[in-house]
Short mmCIF file of C-alpha atoms in Angstrom, two decimals:
data_model
loop_
_atom_site.label_atom_id
_atom_site.label_comp_id
_atom_site.label_asym_id
_atom_site.label_seq_id
_atom_site.Cartn_x
_atom_site.Cartn_y
_atom_site.Cartn_z
CA MET A 1270 11.04 2.64 1.72
CA HIS A 1271 14.42 2.44 3.42
CA THR A 1272 12.66 2.28 6.79
CA ALA A 1273 10.38 -0.55 5.64
CA VAL A 1274 13.39 -2.56 4.47
CA ALA A 1275 15.32 -1.80 7.68
CA THR A 1276 12.40 -2.79 9.95
CA GLY A 1277 10.94 -5.52 7.74
CA ALA A 1278 7.48 -3.96 7.97
CA LEU A 1279 5.45 -1.71 5.67
CA GLU A 1280 2.50 -0.03 7.38
CA ASP A 1281 -0.57 0.28 5.17
CA LEU A 1282 -3.14 2.96 5.96
CA THR A 1283 -4.93 2.76 2.60
CA GLY A 1284 -7.63 0.28 3.48
CA GLY A 1285 -6.49 -1.87 0.55
CA ARG A 1286 -7.01 0.86 -2.05
CA GLY A 1287 -4.62 1.64 -4.90
CA ILE A 1288 -2.44 4.68 -5.51
CA ASN A 1289 -1.53 6.07 -8.94
CA THR A 1290 1.71 7.93 -8.26
CA ALA A 1291 4.05 9.02 -11.05
CA SER A 1292 7.80 9.55 -10.76
CA ARG A 1293 9.27 13.04 -10.61
CA ALA A 1294 11.42 12.22 -13.63
CA ASP A 1295 8.37 11.19 -15.67
CA LEU A 1296 6.45 14.31 -14.64
CA ALA A 1297 9.45 16.54 -15.44
CA GLU A 1298 9.88 14.94 -18.86
CA ALA A 1299 6.17 15.30 -19.58
CA ALA A 1300 6.21 18.96 -18.52
CA ALA A 1301 9.21 19.64 -20.77
CA ARG A 1302 7.46 17.97 -23.70
CA VAL A 1303 4.23 19.93 -23.12
CA LEU A 1304 6.19 23.20 -22.99
CA THR A 1305 8.45 22.55 -25.99
CA GLU A 1306 6.54 20.36 -28.44
CA ASP A 1307 3.73 21.29 -30.80
CA GLY A 1308 0.20 20.08 -30.25
CA HIS A 1309 -0.23 20.75 -26.55
CA LEU A 1310 -1.56 24.31 -26.61
CA GLY A 1311 -5.01 24.52 -25.02
CA ARG A 1312 -4.96 20.88 -23.87
CA ALA A 1313 -5.35 19.74 -20.29
CA TYR A 1314 -3.76 16.57 -18.97
CA ASP A 1315 -4.25 14.39 -15.93
CA PHE A 1316 -0.89 12.70 -15.44
CA THR A 1317 -1.20 9.49 -13.46
CA GLY A 1318 1.27 6.68 -13.05
CA THR A 1319 0.72 2.97 -12.82
CA LEU A 1320 -1.75 1.95 -10.11
CA TRP A 1321 -0.14 0.06 -7.21
CA SER A 1322 -1.10 -1.08 -3.72
CA TYR A 1323 0.77 -1.50 -0.45
CA PRO A 1324 0.71 -5.32 -0.65
CA GLN A 1325 2.35 -4.99 -4.09
CA LEU A 1326 4.88 -2.50 -2.70
CA ALA A 1327 5.83 -4.90 0.11
CA ARG A 1328 6.42 -7.66 -2.45
CA VAL A 1329 8.52 -5.38 -4.66
CA LEU A 1330 10.54 -4.13 -1.66
CA THR A 1331 11.22 -7.75 -0.71
CA ARG A 1332 12.23 -8.70 -4.25
CA VAL A 1333 14.42 -5.65 -4.94
CA SER A 1334 16.10 -5.45 -1.52
CA GLY A 1335 16.43 -9.17 -0.89
CA THR A 1336 15.09 -8.53 2.63
CA PRO A 1337 11.63 -9.77 3.65
CA VAL A 1338 9.21 -6.85 4.07
CA LEU A 1339 5.83 -7.69 5.55
CA HIS A 1340 2.66 -5.80 4.71
CA GLN A 1341 0.96 -4.63 7.91
CA VAL A 1342 -2.50 -3.07 7.93
CA ARG A 1343 -3.09 -0.21 10.34
CA ASP A 1344 -6.68 0.90 10.87
CA SER A 1345 -6.23 4.21 12.68
CA LEU A 1346 -5.50 7.29 10.60
CA THR A 1347 -2.55 9.55 11.33
CA PRO A 1348 -3.63 12.82 13.01
CA GLY A 1349 -3.64 16.02 10.95
CA ALA A 1350 -3.07 16.60 7.25
CA LEU A 1351 -1.56 13.18 6.64
CA GLY A 1352 -4.68 11.57 8.08
CA TRP A 1353 -6.79 13.59 5.65
CA LEU A 1354 -4.69 12.28 2.76
CA GLU A 1355 -4.97 8.73 4.08
CA ALA A 1356 -8.77 9.12 4.18
CA GLN A 1357 -8.74 10.29 0.56
CA VAL A 1358 -6.75 7.21 -0.46
CA ARG A 1359 -9.13 4.97 1.50
CA GLY A 1360 -11.98 6.58 -0.42
CA GLY A 1361 -10.40 5.59 -3.74
CA VAL A 1362 -9.58 9.14 -4.86
CA LEU A 1363 -6.10 8.15 -6.07
CA GLU A 1364 -7.22 5.10 -8.07
CA ARG A 1365 -8.23 7.11 -11.13
CA GLN A 1366 -5.95 6.49 -14.09
CA THR A 1367 -5.49 8.04 -17.50
CA ASP A 1368 -3.18 7.35 -20.45
CA ASP A 1369 -2.14 11.02 -20.60
CA LEU A 1370 1.33 10.53 -19.09
CA HIS A 1371 2.10 7.55 -21.32
CA ASN A 1372 0.84 9.38 -24.40
CA VAL A 1373 2.82 12.57 -23.75
CA LEU A 1374 6.00 10.68 -22.83
CA GLY A 1375 5.75 8.37 -25.84
CA HIS A 1376 6.75 5.47 -23.60
CA PRO A 1377 5.34 3.74 -20.50
CA PRO A 1378 5.76 5.57 -17.19
CA THR A 1379 8.22 4.30 -14.60
CA THR A 1380 7.06 1.02 -13.07
CA LEU A 1381 6.81 0.34 -9.35
CA ASP A 1382 9.80 -2.02 -9.61
CA GLN A 1383 11.90 0.67 -11.32
CA ALA A 1384 10.90 3.33 -8.80
CA VAL A 1385 11.68 1.10 -5.82
CA ALA A 1386 15.06 0.10 -7.26
CA GLU A 1387 15.92 3.77 -7.79
CA VAL A 1388 14.92 4.79 -4.28
CA LEU A 1389 16.75 1.90 -2.62
CA ALA A 1390 19.89 2.61 -4.67
CA SER A 1391 20.05 6.10 -3.18
CA PRO A 1392 21.23 6.82 0.35
CA ALA A 1393 18.59 6.59 3.08
CA PRO A 1394 17.15 10.03 3.96
CA GLN A 1395 18.12 11.71 7.21
CA SER A 1396 15.89 11.08 10.19
CA GLY A 1397 12.58 12.90 9.81
CA ALA A 1398 12.92 13.42 6.03
CA ALA A 1399 10.29 12.05 3.65
CA GLU A 1400 11.16 9.16 1.34
#
């Protein structure tokens, strides 16, 4: 995200499909609740966050950072494992959503705006590190 703000461009390899990521903090809280609260024994959960898309992410990056970030579509997949993941996203695999995370947390999961604000408030990762 820091790179997109610095360059003013957010490359989109998803083919316009959505992604249902959840924050690490939300997943950690949910895991702690499942391990320490009654009523979870024998249950299976599919924790998904709020569905978002790259055009939405570009708008949120622009709003939160105050720097224009343009959404740019790229058609060619990245070689290797990342390309495989991109193909899965393009196929809609990460659009599935459940209420499991919300229900276990007892409150809504972190929003895209909140997640972006948190990431941009932290120092930019070192060159080559994932954001």
